[in-house]
XYZ file of C-alpha atoms in Angstrom:
784
model
C 17.476 25.356 14.512
C 21.161 26.479 14.488
C 22.622 25.957 11.017
C 25.968 24.925 12.543
C 24.159 22.192 14.465
C 22.430 21.002 11.320
C 25.805 20.790 9.642
C 27.197 18.729 12.467
C 24.395 16.194 12.284
C 24.693 16.058 8.519
C 21.179 17.227 8.123
C 21.984 18.961 4.812
C 23.098 15.756 3.259
C 19.586 14.382 3.888
C 18.150 17.542 2.177
C 20.500 16.994 -0.825
C 19.242 13.374 -1.186
C 15.706 14.725 -0.870
C 16.217 17.294 -3.529
C 17.523 14.577 -5.915
C 14.103 12.880 -5.698
C 12.235 16.113 -6.686
C 11.017 16.177 -10.324
C 10.974 19.976 -10.779
C 13.391 22.886 -9.877
C 10.572 24.230 -7.656
C 10.366 21.055 -5.709
C 14.178 21.004 -5.281
C 14.006 24.579 -3.938
C 11.393 23.454 -1.311
C 13.612 20.477 -0.356
C 16.637 22.544 0.087
C 14.794 25.101 2.149
C 13.222 22.452 4.519
C 13.898 23.023 8.265
C 12.716 21.257 11.462
C 9.708 22.672 13.281
C 9.180 22.837 16.993
C 5.386 23.111 16.746
C 3.530 19.786 17.340
C 0.530 20.604 15.129
C 2.842 21.668 12.212
C 4.935 18.528 12.598
C 1.897 16.343 12.509
C 0.532 18.169 9.486
C 3.795 17.651 7.664
C 3.945 13.934 8.516
C 0.256 13.437 7.417
C 1.129 15.028 4.019
C 4.071 12.763 3.603
C 2.019 9.748 4.586
C -0.599 10.697 1.834
C 2.087 10.986 -0.709
C 3.671 7.603 0.373
C 0.265 5.863 0.070
C -0.432 7.376 -3.327
C 3.078 6.593 -4.512
C 2.695 2.937 -3.418
C -0.734 2.430 -4.807
C -0.686 4.461 -8.092
C 3.064 4.999 -8.840
C 5.033 8.138 -9.533
C 3.080 11.436 -9.881
C 3.088 12.794 -13.481
C 5.038 16.046 -12.895
C 6.759 16.054 -16.325
C 6.558 19.337 -18.088
C 6.233 21.503 -14.943
C 8.989 24.136 -14.755
C 9.783 27.227 -12.780
C 8.104 29.999 -14.780
C 8.126 32.631 -12.215
C 10.770 34.769 -13.911
C 8.824 34.657 -17.164
C 5.659 35.727 -15.288
C 7.387 38.699 -13.693
C 8.669 39.891 -17.094
C 5.250 39.540 -18.652
C 3.790 41.714 -15.954
C 6.429 44.543 -16.253
C 5.871 44.717 -20.069
C 8.484 42.442 -21.439
C 7.842 40.041 -24.380
C 8.336 36.399 -23.800
C 9.888 34.272 -26.469
C 8.225 31.150 -27.903
C 10.199 28.727 -25.614
C 9.153 30.616 -22.413
C 5.551 30.563 -23.578
C 5.667 26.907 -24.374
C 7.112 26.214 -20.857
C 4.012 28.112 -19.416
C 1.692 25.917 -21.508
C 3.412 22.714 -20.414
C 3.234 23.767 -16.774
C -0.493 24.452 -17.071
C -0.894 21.015 -18.599
C 1.327 19.408 -15.907
C -0.853 20.901 -13.219
C -4.006 19.485 -14.795
C -2.406 16.002 -14.990
C -1.420 16.047 -11.408
C -4.966 17.100 -10.318
C -6.434 14.144 -12.320
C -3.798 11.810 -10.757
C -4.604 12.734 -7.242
C -8.311 12.886 -7.802
C -8.245 9.355 -9.167
C -6.890 8.263 -5.860
C -9.367 10.343 -3.891
C -12.334 8.529 -5.508
C -11.717 5.661 -3.130
C -9.369 7.034 -0.425
C -8.987 10.063 1.760
C -6.138 12.599 0.994
C -7.083 15.826 2.660
C -3.683 17.633 2.419
C -2.704 16.731 -1.099
C -6.350 17.040 -2.149
C -6.533 20.656 -0.839
C -3.352 21.544 -2.798
C -4.757 20.034 -5.891
C -8.184 21.660 -5.568
C -6.371 25.026 -5.399
C -4.556 24.469 -8.758
C -6.437 26.367 -11.472
C -6.731 24.693 -14.872
C -6.320 27.868 -17.020
C -7.202 26.027 -20.292
C -7.765 29.267 -22.234
C -4.195 30.519 -21.841
C -2.719 27.179 -22.645
C -5.041 26.769 -25.740
C -3.938 30.281 -26.927
C -0.336 29.390 -26.732
C -0.697 25.942 -28.282
C -2.577 27.465 -31.247
C 0.326 29.557 -32.010
C 3.463 27.581 -30.946
C 4.240 23.945 -31.724
C 5.948 21.406 -29.414
C 9.410 22.524 -30.746
C 8.888 26.074 -29.676
C 8.342 27.412 -33.196
C 5.548 29.845 -34.043
C 3.334 27.953 -36.592
C 2.116 29.467 -39.909
C -1.487 29.369 -38.710
C -0.784 31.692 -35.793
C -2.216 34.598 -37.851
C -3.488 35.169 -41.358
C -0.721 37.682 -42.126
C 2.010 35.221 -41.015
C 0.458 32.521 -43.211
C 0.586 34.858 -46.242
C 4.071 36.069 -45.557
C 5.519 32.598 -45.267
C 3.783 31.477 -48.355
C 5.329 34.349 -50.258
C 8.738 33.480 -48.679
C 8.587 29.901 -49.736
C 7.656 30.946 -53.245
C 10.452 33.602 -53.468
C 13.046 31.198 -52.052
C 12.025 28.591 -54.684
C 12.387 31.273 -57.484
C 15.845 32.273 -56.299
C 17.041 28.594 -56.001
C 15.707 27.885 -59.442
C 17.541 30.878 -60.866
C 20.859 30.027 -59.206
C 20.634 26.337 -59.985
C 20.228 27.152 -63.693
C 23.363 29.152 -63.413
C 25.206 26.452 -61.617
C 24.122 23.774 -64.142
C 25.152 25.779 -67.214
C 28.277 24.392 -68.789
C 29.835 27.826 -69.293
C 29.645 28.633 -65.592
C 30.803 25.336 -64.179
C 34.527 25.985 -64.818
C 34.248 29.281 -62.834
C 32.645 27.763 -59.778
C 34.485 26.188 -56.953
C 31.541 23.874 -56.266
C 28.320 23.384 -58.194
C 26.079 24.247 -55.208
C 23.858 26.984 -53.931
C 24.552 28.185 -50.456
C 23.699 31.054 -48.097
C 25.711 33.950 -46.557
C 24.195 36.755 -44.478
C 20.559 35.227 -45.086
C 21.177 35.767 -48.880
C 21.444 32.980 -51.557
C 25.016 32.889 -53.095
C 27.191 30.662 -55.299
C 30.968 29.758 -54.707
C 32.972 31.417 -57.485
C 36.759 31.119 -58.084
C 38.782 34.198 -57.316
C 39.923 34.744 -60.960
C 36.291 34.780 -62.259
C 34.866 37.310 -59.730
C 33.721 39.675 -62.395
C 32.000 37.107 -64.579
C 28.704 37.204 -62.676
C 28.539 40.690 -61.381
C 26.531 41.200 -58.239
C 27.659 41.346 -54.645
C 30.503 39.561 -52.838
C 29.243 38.527 -49.460
C 32.112 36.395 -48.122
C 35.317 34.565 -49.062
C 37.096 31.365 -47.988
C 39.931 31.281 -45.503
C 42.416 30.754 -48.280
C 40.896 33.532 -50.443
C 40.506 31.260 -53.442
C 36.747 31.175 -53.315
C 34.351 34.131 -53.269
C 30.680 33.720 -52.303
C 28.923 35.994 -54.771
C 25.242 36.933 -55.058
C 24.728 37.182 -58.857
C 23.267 40.326 -60.193
C 20.441 38.313 -61.674
C 18.971 37.360 -58.198
C 19.798 40.623 -56.273
C 16.305 41.909 -56.656
C 14.763 38.517 -55.753
C 16.997 38.363 -52.539
C 15.985 41.890 -51.636
C 12.341 40.848 -51.766
C 13.063 37.812 -49.661
C 14.800 40.136 -47.047
C 11.755 42.368 -46.992
C 9.588 39.359 -46.312
C 11.861 38.117 -43.552
C 11.490 41.470 -41.809
C 7.736 41.302 -42.139
C 7.821 37.752 -40.739
C 9.832 38.833 -37.680
C 7.573 41.788 -36.990
C 4.411 39.566 -37.241
C 5.944 36.857 -34.916
C 6.858 39.742 -32.493
C 3.211 40.931 -32.535
C 1.920 37.393 -31.943
C 4.344 36.895 -29.070
C 3.321 40.171 -27.555
C -0.291 39.146 -27.769
C 0.344 35.842 -25.988
C 2.523 37.562 -23.338
C -0.432 39.916 -22.637
C -2.657 36.926 -22.095
C -0.097 35.370 -19.763
C 0.186 38.671 -17.816
C -3.590 38.658 -17.337
C -3.291 35.268 -15.571
C 0.187 35.809 -13.965
C -1.220 35.733 -10.359
C -3.037 32.524 -10.936
C -0.121 31.017 -12.749
C 2.333 31.979 -9.908
C 0.010 30.350 -7.401
C -0.096 27.187 -9.479
C 3.626 27.054 -9.678
C 3.993 27.314 -5.936
C 1.267 24.642 -5.359
C 2.924 22.256 -7.904
C 6.253 22.865 -6.215
C 4.670 21.781 -2.825
C 3.117 18.788 -4.374
C 6.479 17.716 -6.037
C 8.152 18.262 -2.712
C 5.659 15.980 -0.887
C 6.165 13.243 -3.444
C 9.900 13.678 -3.185
C 9.604 12.978 0.588
C 7.547 9.837 -0.305
C 10.269 8.666 -2.690
C 13.013 9.410 -0.091
C 11.096 7.241 2.451
C 10.785 4.392 -0.113
C 14.538 4.489 -0.868
C 15.399 4.527 2.856
C 12.820 1.832 3.765
C 11.581 4.451 6.355
C 8.373 4.347 8.391
C 5.934 6.971 9.784
C 6.778 7.803 13.380
C 4.330 8.899 16.035
C 4.984 12.228 17.536
C 4.342 13.810 20.990
C 5.270 16.821 23.066
C 5.665 14.911 26.290
C 9.503 14.425 26.034
C 9.119 10.857 25.108
C 11.543 9.299 22.440
C 11.540 5.653 21.199
C 13.516 4.515 18.280
C 12.958 0.869 17.197
C 15.777 -0.627 15.032
C 16.801 2.884 13.975
C 19.426 3.181 11.264
C 21.658 6.052 10.348
C 20.306 7.179 6.894
C 23.696 7.931 5.471
C 25.235 4.485 6.207
C 24.562 1.856 3.523
C 21.869 -0.653 4.567
C 24.155 -3.592 4.310
C 26.602 -2.029 6.701
C 24.421 -0.203 9.329
C 23.661 -1.823 12.682
C 20.208 -0.884 13.979
C 19.855 0.497 17.421
C 16.995 0.670 20.001
C 16.734 3.773 22.133
C 14.058 4.842 24.588
C 14.271 8.102 26.387
C 11.781 10.091 28.523
C 9.824 7.171 30.122
C 11.783 5.536 32.942
C 14.851 7.912 32.558
C 15.608 11.157 30.931
C 19.392 10.801 30.313
C 21.625 8.100 28.822
C 25.399 7.928 29.538
C 26.991 5.845 26.765
C 30.441 4.355 27.379
C 32.712 2.082 25.384
C 36.017 1.949 23.445
C 37.010 4.335 20.621
C 35.616 3.542 17.168
C 32.873 1.509 18.870
C 30.010 3.587 17.421
C 29.200 6.016 20.271
C 29.331 9.167 17.944
C 27.236 7.395 15.362
C 24.658 6.659 18.058
C 24.573 10.316 19.034
C 24.202 11.403 15.399
C 21.494 8.757 14.747
C 19.356 9.924 17.629
C 19.792 13.633 16.642
C 19.373 13.209 12.919
C 16.300 10.928 13.160
C 14.700 13.465 15.517
C 15.397 16.350 13.020
C 13.946 14.297 10.156
C 10.745 13.660 12.116
C 10.489 17.391 12.952
C 10.865 18.111 9.273
C 7.920 15.906 8.321
C 10.128 13.067 6.933
C 9.727 9.429 7.632
C 12.516 7.904 9.732
C 14.581 4.854 8.900
C 13.278 2.791 11.712
C 10.631 0.062 12.300
C 6.950 0.753 12.772
C 6.094 1.824 16.407
C 8.884 4.399 16.685
C 7.919 7.658 18.342
C 9.623 11.029 18.315
C 9.294 13.996 20.647
C 8.736 17.493 19.146
C 11.680 19.304 20.784
C 11.851 23.100 20.545
C 15.563 22.729 19.801
C 18.229 20.082 19.436
C 21.781 20.954 20.713
C 24.849 18.960 20.063
C 28.470 19.157 20.905
C 30.158 16.618 18.580
C 33.658 16.444 17.134
C 36.843 18.241 17.738
C 36.703 21.875 16.695
C 40.129 23.045 18.003
C 41.520 26.185 16.133
C 45.065 27.365 15.835
C 43.871 30.862 14.620
C 41.572 31.282 17.635
C 43.937 29.660 20.035
C 41.315 27.028 21.032
C 42.422 23.602 22.329
C 40.168 20.531 22.198
C 38.941 21.168 25.779
C 38.357 24.867 25.055
C 36.375 24.230 21.877
C 34.130 21.624 23.779
C 33.569 24.094 26.612
C 32.762 26.919 24.318
C 29.974 24.932 22.658
C 28.713 23.544 25.940
C 28.526 27.000 27.436
C 26.463 28.224 24.471
C 24.146 25.110 24.778
C 23.623 25.792 28.583
C 22.543 29.420 27.885
C 20.015 28.453 25.088
C 18.522 25.076 26.119
C 14.982 24.798 27.650
C 13.188 21.919 29.391
C 11.892 20.911 25.954
C 15.294 20.529 24.385
C 17.349 17.466 23.360
C 21.044 17.809 24.158
C 23.682 15.458 22.705
C 27.250 15.675 24.139
C 30.147 13.710 22.710
C 33.112 12.900 25.044
C 31.864 15.386 27.669
C 34.768 16.687 29.804
C 37.431 15.304 27.607
C 40.720 16.986 26.776
C 41.902 17.871 30.262
C 42.927 16.309 33.473
C 40.818 13.114 33.963
C 39.954 13.921 37.596
C 38.929 17.499 36.805
C 37.347 16.558 33.544
C 35.028 13.850 35.133
C 34.030 16.138 37.965
C 33.182 18.900 35.480
C 31.331 16.480 33.319
C 29.198 15.280 36.254
C 28.402 18.885 37.204
C 27.359 19.754 33.651
C 25.160 16.584 33.267
C 23.521 17.176 36.516
C 22.632 20.822 35.563
C 21.172 19.588 32.264
C 19.182 16.888 34.116
C 17.800 19.318 36.700
C 16.711 21.623 33.825
C 14.525 18.754 32.541
C 16.156 18.303 29.100
C 16.457 14.979 27.429
C 20.169 14.076 27.331
C 22.413 11.591 25.565
C 26.093 11.771 26.344
C 29.171 9.692 25.579
C 32.338 9.389 27.792
C 35.349 7.307 28.752
C 35.266 8.332 32.446
C 34.419 5.591 34.794
C 33.190 8.085 37.351
C 30.277 8.842 35.022
C 29.217 5.208 35.167
C 28.797 5.599 38.984
C 26.940 8.892 38.414
C 24.505 7.136 36.058
C 24.066 4.223 38.561
C 23.304 6.586 41.440
C 20.690 8.580 39.613
C 17.231 6.914 39.065
C 16.450 8.982 35.926
C 19.886 8.387 34.347
C 20.816 5.057 32.775
C 24.063 3.552 31.682
C 24.573 2.240 28.198
C 27.579 0.875 26.279
C 28.650 -0.067 22.827
C 29.288 -3.827 22.601
C 32.931 -4.920 21.926
C 33.947 -8.461 21.003
C 37.186 -9.189 22.921
C 37.760 -12.380 20.875
C 37.994 -10.577 17.554
C 39.079 -7.176 18.954
C 36.369 -5.610 16.965
C 33.276 -3.572 18.012
C 29.869 -4.855 17.121
C 28.361 -1.351 17.085
C 25.385 -2.559 19.080
C 24.029 -0.255 21.764
C 23.292 -2.013 25.055
C 21.077 0.102 27.321
C 21.342 -0.666 31.006
C 24.895 -2.096 30.888
C 27.985 0.158 31.460
C 30.870 -0.231 29.125
C 34.252 -1.710 29.896
C 37.550 -0.290 28.904
C 38.903 -3.667 27.694
C 42.314 -2.195 27.620
C 44.037 -5.117 29.522
C 42.180 -7.715 27.400
C 43.067 -5.997 24.120
C 46.735 -5.666 25.077
C 46.886 -9.383 26.118
C 45.308 -10.439 22.843
C 47.785 -8.304 20.893
C 50.695 -10.075 22.654
C 51.711 -7.795 25.529
C 53.675 -9.693 28.278
C 51.420 -11.119 31.061
C 53.973 -9.831 33.602
C 53.446 -6.277 32.374
C 49.685 -6.699 32.266
C 49.607 -8.086 35.878
C 51.766 -5.126 37.101
C 49.334 -2.735 35.382
C 46.375 -4.417 37.012
C 48.034 -3.990 40.400
C 48.243 -0.188 39.827
C 44.451 -0.023 39.374
C 42.567 0.778 42.478
C 40.815 -2.132 44.167
C 37.460 -0.414 43.864
C 37.901 0.060 40.138
C 38.822 -3.599 39.788
C 35.629 -4.538 41.569
C 33.588 -2.375 39.224
C 35.208 -3.928 36.211
C 34.587 -7.433 37.575
C 31.002 -6.468 38.187
C 30.580 -5.166 34.651
C 32.256 -8.263 33.350
C 29.842 -10.518 35.282
C 26.864 -8.377 34.080
C 28.030 -8.817 30.532
C 28.354 -12.627 30.888
C 24.798 -12.735 32.306
C 23.499 -10.604 29.425
C 25.145 -12.741 26.776
C 23.728 -15.868 28.492
C 20.244 -14.285 28.665
C 20.404 -13.378 24.958
C 21.341 -16.863 24.020
C 18.478 -18.288 26.013
C 16.080 -15.721 24.552
C 17.294 -16.642 21.102
C 16.795 -20.350 21.823
C 13.277 -19.726 23.280
C 12.401 -17.752 20.202
C 13.616 -20.493 18.028
C 11.607 -23.098 19.904
C 8.528 -20.862 19.769
C 8.839 -20.481 15.941
C 9.197 -24.242 15.643
C 6.100 -24.911 17.808
C 4.228 -22.274 15.797
C 5.152 -23.944 12.599
C 4.147 -27.438 13.969
C 0.790 -26.015 15.151
C 0.175 -24.447 11.784
C 1.011 -27.768 9.993
C -1.334 -29.602 12.259
C -4.092 -27.211 11.727
C -3.585 -27.540 7.909
C -3.617 -31.327 8.124
C -6.776 -31.263 10.142
C -8.426 -28.996 7.716
C -7.455 -31.232 4.841
C -8.909 -34.311 6.710
C -12.232 -32.472 7.401
C -12.373 -31.434 3.727
C -11.685 -35.002 2.593
C -14.289 -36.448 4.937
C -16.899 -33.907 3.707
C -16.091 -34.725 0.135
C -16.498 -38.422 0.761
C -19.951 -37.818 2.365
C -20.918 -35.624 -0.527
C -19.846 -38.327 -3.027
C -21.848 -40.989 -1.119
C -24.975 -38.825 -1.128
C -24.484 -38.075 -4.754
C -24.286 -41.696 -5.518
C -27.299 -42.511 -3.512
C -29.223 -39.760 -5.241
C -28.171 -41.145 -8.610
C -29.312 -44.620 -7.616
C -32.809 -43.260 -6.427
C -33.123 -41.185 -9.594
C -32.378 -44.279 -11.792
C -34.930 -46.274 -9.731
C -37.465 -43.493 -10.179
C -37.008 -43.405 -13.884
C -37.531 -47.176 -14.091
C -40.601 -46.979 -11.959
C -42.118 -44.181 -13.904
C -41.387 -46.086 -17.087
C -43.259 -49.182 -15.616
C -46.159 -46.977 -14.513
C -46.430 -45.518 -17.940
C -46.402 -49.035 -19.461
C -49.201 -49.997 -17.021
C -51.366 -46.988 -18.040
C -50.799 -47.796 -21.700
C -51.837 -51.436 -21.209
C -54.899 -50.307 -19.175
C -55.973 -48.099 -21.927
C -55.303 -50.744 -24.572
C -56.839 -53.699 -22.713
C -59.491 -51.884 -20.715
C -58.083 -53.016 -17.353
C -59.468 -51.343 -14.238
C -56.341 -49.724 -12.675
C -57.426 -46.807 -10.391
C -55.580 -43.556 -11.359
C -55.284 -42.426 -7.748
C -53.240 -45.553 -6.958
C -50.753 -44.564 -9.629
C -50.691 -41.041 -8.178
C -49.949 -42.390 -4.704
C -47.209 -44.645 -5.981
C -45.559 -41.716 -7.809
C -45.722 -39.524 -4.716
C -44.001 -42.114 -2.553
C -41.293 -42.477 -5.045
C -40.717 -38.686 -4.834
C -40.592 -38.704 -1.013
C -37.995 -41.557 -1.162
C -35.457 -39.233 -2.918
C -32.688 -38.090 -0.581
C -32.187 -34.366 0.085
C -28.620 -33.245 -0.686
C -27.373 -30.810 1.955
C -24.106 -29.809 3.570
C -22.909 -31.975 6.398
C -23.573 -30.177 9.684
C -20.798 -29.457 12.141
C -20.114 -32.571 14.377
C -21.933 -32.495 17.709
C -20.093 -32.752 20.997
C -19.811 -36.458 22.012
C -21.225 -37.585 25.105
C -18.863 -38.530 27.940
C -19.974 -42.277 28.253
C -21.085 -44.798 25.629
C -24.885 -44.721 24.998
C -27.127 -47.716 26.135
C -28.709 -48.731 22.885
C -30.159 -51.972 21.515
C -31.195 -53.336 18.159
C -34.179 -51.437 16.665
C -33.619 -48.126 18.681
C -33.621 -44.892 16.877
C -30.388 -42.989 17.469
C -28.451 -39.887 16.276
C -24.954 -40.285 14.990
C -23.208 -37.293 16.787
C -20.213 -36.885 14.374
C -22.586 -36.797 11.392
C -25.641 -35.130 12.905
C -27.933 -37.657 11.164
C -30.587 -40.013 12.545
C -30.793 -43.757 11.929
C -31.768 -47.202 13.399
C -29.630 -49.678 15.213
C -29.538 -52.836 13.144
C -27.163 -54.842 15.344
C -25.352 -54.013 18.603
C -21.799 -55.337 18.892
C -19.161 -55.313 21.751
C -17.150 -52.410 20.270
C -19.937 -50.474 18.490
C -23.188 -50.809 16.565
C -24.352 -51.350 12.999
C -26.566 -48.274 12.186
C -28.835 -48.006 9.160
C -28.557 -44.344 7.730
C -30.909 -44.147 4.847
C -29.696 -46.699 2.252
C -26.174 -46.848 3.967
C -25.124 -49.195 6.698
C -22.086 -48.278 8.771
C -20.442 -49.279 12.039
C -20.412 -46.506 14.656
C -18.778 -46.273 18.035
C -21.175 -46.429 20.989
C -19.912 -43.069 22.352
C -20.782 -41.494 18.993
C -24.497 -42.466 19.422
C -27.305 -40.702 21.264
C -30.777 -42.264 21.637
C -33.502 -40.127 20.147
C -35.849 -41.167 22.905
C -33.909 -38.864 25.305
C -35.175 -35.811 23.416
C -38.713 -37.147 23.763
C -38.423 -37.496 27.481
C -37.110 -33.862 27.841
C -40.067 -32.726 25.723
C -42.541 -34.711 27.864
C -41.021 -33.343 31.147
C -41.432 -29.777 29.871
C -45.315 -30.048 30.082
C -48.315 -31.254 28.086
C -48.137 -30.361 24.455
C -50.158 -31.247 21.257
C -47.964 -32.495 18.477
C -49.208 -33.515 15.092
C -47.406 -36.600 13.756
C -47.551 -38.289 10.574
C -48.791 -41.860 10.505
C -47.663 -44.056 7.560
C -51.293 -45.417 7.358
C -52.933 -42.145 6.952
C -54.608 -41.809 3.524
C -53.464 -39.172 1.056
C -56.615 -39.566 -1.213
C -60.367 -39.906 -0.724
C -62.455 -41.686 -3.349
C -66.023 -40.307 -3.331
C -67.327 -41.711 -6.644
C -70.849 -42.972 -6.256
C -71.665 -40.830 -3.225
C -74.183 -38.017 -3.135
C -73.059 -34.448 -2.361
C -74.340 -34.381 1.355
C -72.479 -37.700 2.151
C -69.447 -36.576 0.291
C -69.024 -33.257 2.184
C -69.108 -35.077 5.515
C -66.437 -37.517 4.359
C -64.396 -34.574 3.012
C -64.510 -32.697 6.294
C -63.470 -35.807 8.260
C -60.666 -36.550 5.720
C -59.268 -33.091 5.848
C -59.099 -33.181 9.682
C -57.113 -36.465 9.554
C -54.726 -34.995 6.926
C -54.164 -31.773 8.894
C -53.392 -33.738 12.138
C -50.978 -35.900 10.070
C -49.143 -32.911 8.767
C -49.928 -33.665 5.147
C -49.327 -30.796 2.770
C -51.332 -32.070 -0.165
C -54.281 -34.500 -0.538
C -56.229 -35.924 -3.542
C -60.093 -36.055 -3.592
C -61.375 -38.379 -6.339
C -64.960 -37.431 -7.422
C -65.001 -38.578 -11.013
C -66.115 -36.675 -13.987
C -69.883 -37.362 -14.283
C -72.238 -34.430 -14.424
C -69.879 -32.215 -12.394
C -72.300 -31.649 -9.477
C -70.096 -33.485 -6.968
C -66.982 -31.736 -8.219
C -68.603 -28.248 -7.956
C -69.975 -28.880 -4.445
C -66.680 -30.211 -3.159
C -64.667 -27.289 -4.620
C -67.165 -24.788 -3.056
C -66.567 -26.561 0.343
C -62.771 -26.484 -0.123
C -62.902 -22.734 -0.988
C -64.577 -21.889 2.283
C -62.461 -24.321 4.467
C -60.012 -22.365 6.752
C -57.203 -24.968 6.530
C -57.266 -25.268 2.766
C -54.619 -22.900 1.168
C -55.570 -23.626 -2.439
C -57.100 -26.348 -4.692
C -56.880 -27.272 -8.398
C -57.912 -29.941 -10.813
C -55.490 -32.864 -11.269
C -52.826 -32.481 -13.955
C -52.089 -35.075 -16.657
C -51.081 -38.219 -14.804
C -52.993 -37.189 -11.619
C -56.526 -37.981 -12.861
C -57.384 -34.835 -14.799
C -60.860 -33.295 -14.144
C -61.910 -36.390 -12.129
C -59.588 -35.442 -9.211
C -59.289 -32.270 -7.097
C -55.897 -31.598 -5.453
C -56.095 -29.613 -2.176
C -53.023 -27.850 -0.652
C -53.246 -27.610 3.111
C -51.897 -24.772 5.365
């Protein structure tokens, strides 16, 4: 892309904003060097990477890029034999650590989500722990070589601390002596030229001997190293030199280790810069409230509620633009300062951002075309030095565009043909636009010429558009109206500003009749458009209201259903509690009867008590969720008292107790309730359908069928015949369990019956009775 074009469309301002979101200098360099691409695959790859970074930034927060710095210069010096200082080595260690943190950060996201592009970059970052560990063993977080970096350095620094302590002790004894205090300017020990000295008054310079290292600006104070500590200071100086040499040796050793991994470190720096750059694009998208655009190479462009990224959100007016579907060129007309140039720049800048892999400040569903180039002639570039007028500067740019454009280019022309005679300028503008259209380029142009409105009207692939202007307030609204040509509004504005009506009428008479008709037609179109917009807004308001009412009704209906279900559950629970209470009372009575029978010798049969208990268990209601209401029949059911019916709204069966004019009283378990006739369905109808389907054998349960067989006093042969007949009756009656009473006795009858049950094909299992069921005097058989 032409750098001059990028400057016109203010692309570099976007890059500057992008660079501010980068956390490292390497990422800033990538941001500043970003340029649009004309390759569809490359653009899609860039946008996919940005989308991954946006998702990670949204779900996990900002990437931990702290500590990463541009160490490439240090790496280069290490390779050519230079020695890195402690701060440079610490930057290298911090960069290695930063790379490892970023890897862990992205990998934690990849545990549950896909991130192929960022994941590949992080996978390529090498950990290089050995180099980092070597540096951190020798250099602390403040960039100081630690004592334990080597044994020699530890020894030297110990001697240094001991020597410094001896020198200070010697000098402090001199300073504290009463004889010396009058000769000192201050009773302190200080340093000059890395040697310990004391401040002595000028007149006592010979009292201490030694060496004068400095004097005050007034000359009244001399900083003297007394002769008593000269030897000690000399030893300290020697140790300082040894310390510097040992530190230099340590730094050279660490530099050599860095040089051995210089290539891997350089690759890491580049990868971390790319990762930082991608997260910078994500943060830019968040700050602009931008979205991911779809891209194509079919020449199709659609911007939904697009905003110029450099205009504050509270001031910008979104625009909708579609190009390349029904038409390939848009001619925008309208008054000055109405927003035509901003529209051109918005279309161009958003296209460049998409081609650069950046999200665009527009709503979801926007789509950008991958153009091989974007050309623009925007603004006035007249030059006194080059003797170029406004017209000449425009024509120079347009000629350059016409030479370089291709069918895959986007061309943006501002005030095409302006700066010369209107008749010639409009004719030239039409010729230029027609040439660009025939080339197959996508075109957006702005103009004041009314002839271009007619040109757009006559070409099926060219559409008129205008910037809306409020005549009442004499202010533009900055809204782009596609399909409606703009009006000059000159007469209306002049009249609103107070120009005499006579002058305005005279001016109107000078306008050609055809132009007046065109203006009238445009005015009528605008009136219709405004009316349509009002009606559409009203329809949208009504739709929203109806949607809210529908939602409220649905919520109310749901609450009613939940309330009804809750009431039925409460009724069932209460019924269950009543049955449980009755069962407890009955079991208490049965227990009392047994106890009395044992105490008084009464002849109460154990199997009768078993049967009574079983009937109590069967009387307990089964708690279950209320089924969905059945569809009601179209006409009321013909029922009478005593009929078995199904209540459709409840999905339960019951018996009609009493039929009334407006309904029927139905017994449902222990509950009686009044039900409408159209909510009832006779159960006999189901039986008729079953009978019509063909002959079937159905086992039903008769309330008179026995559940126990008493064989006491019978011999084994008679007993087995009775057991076989009893089992057949029980199976036909759908009984699941029966009781065979044989008594205790000698056990012959019990053994024979159990052998017979073991061989019977319809007996699933058998057992002796439990406590309360008759014990060993009863065999309980479970039927298949």
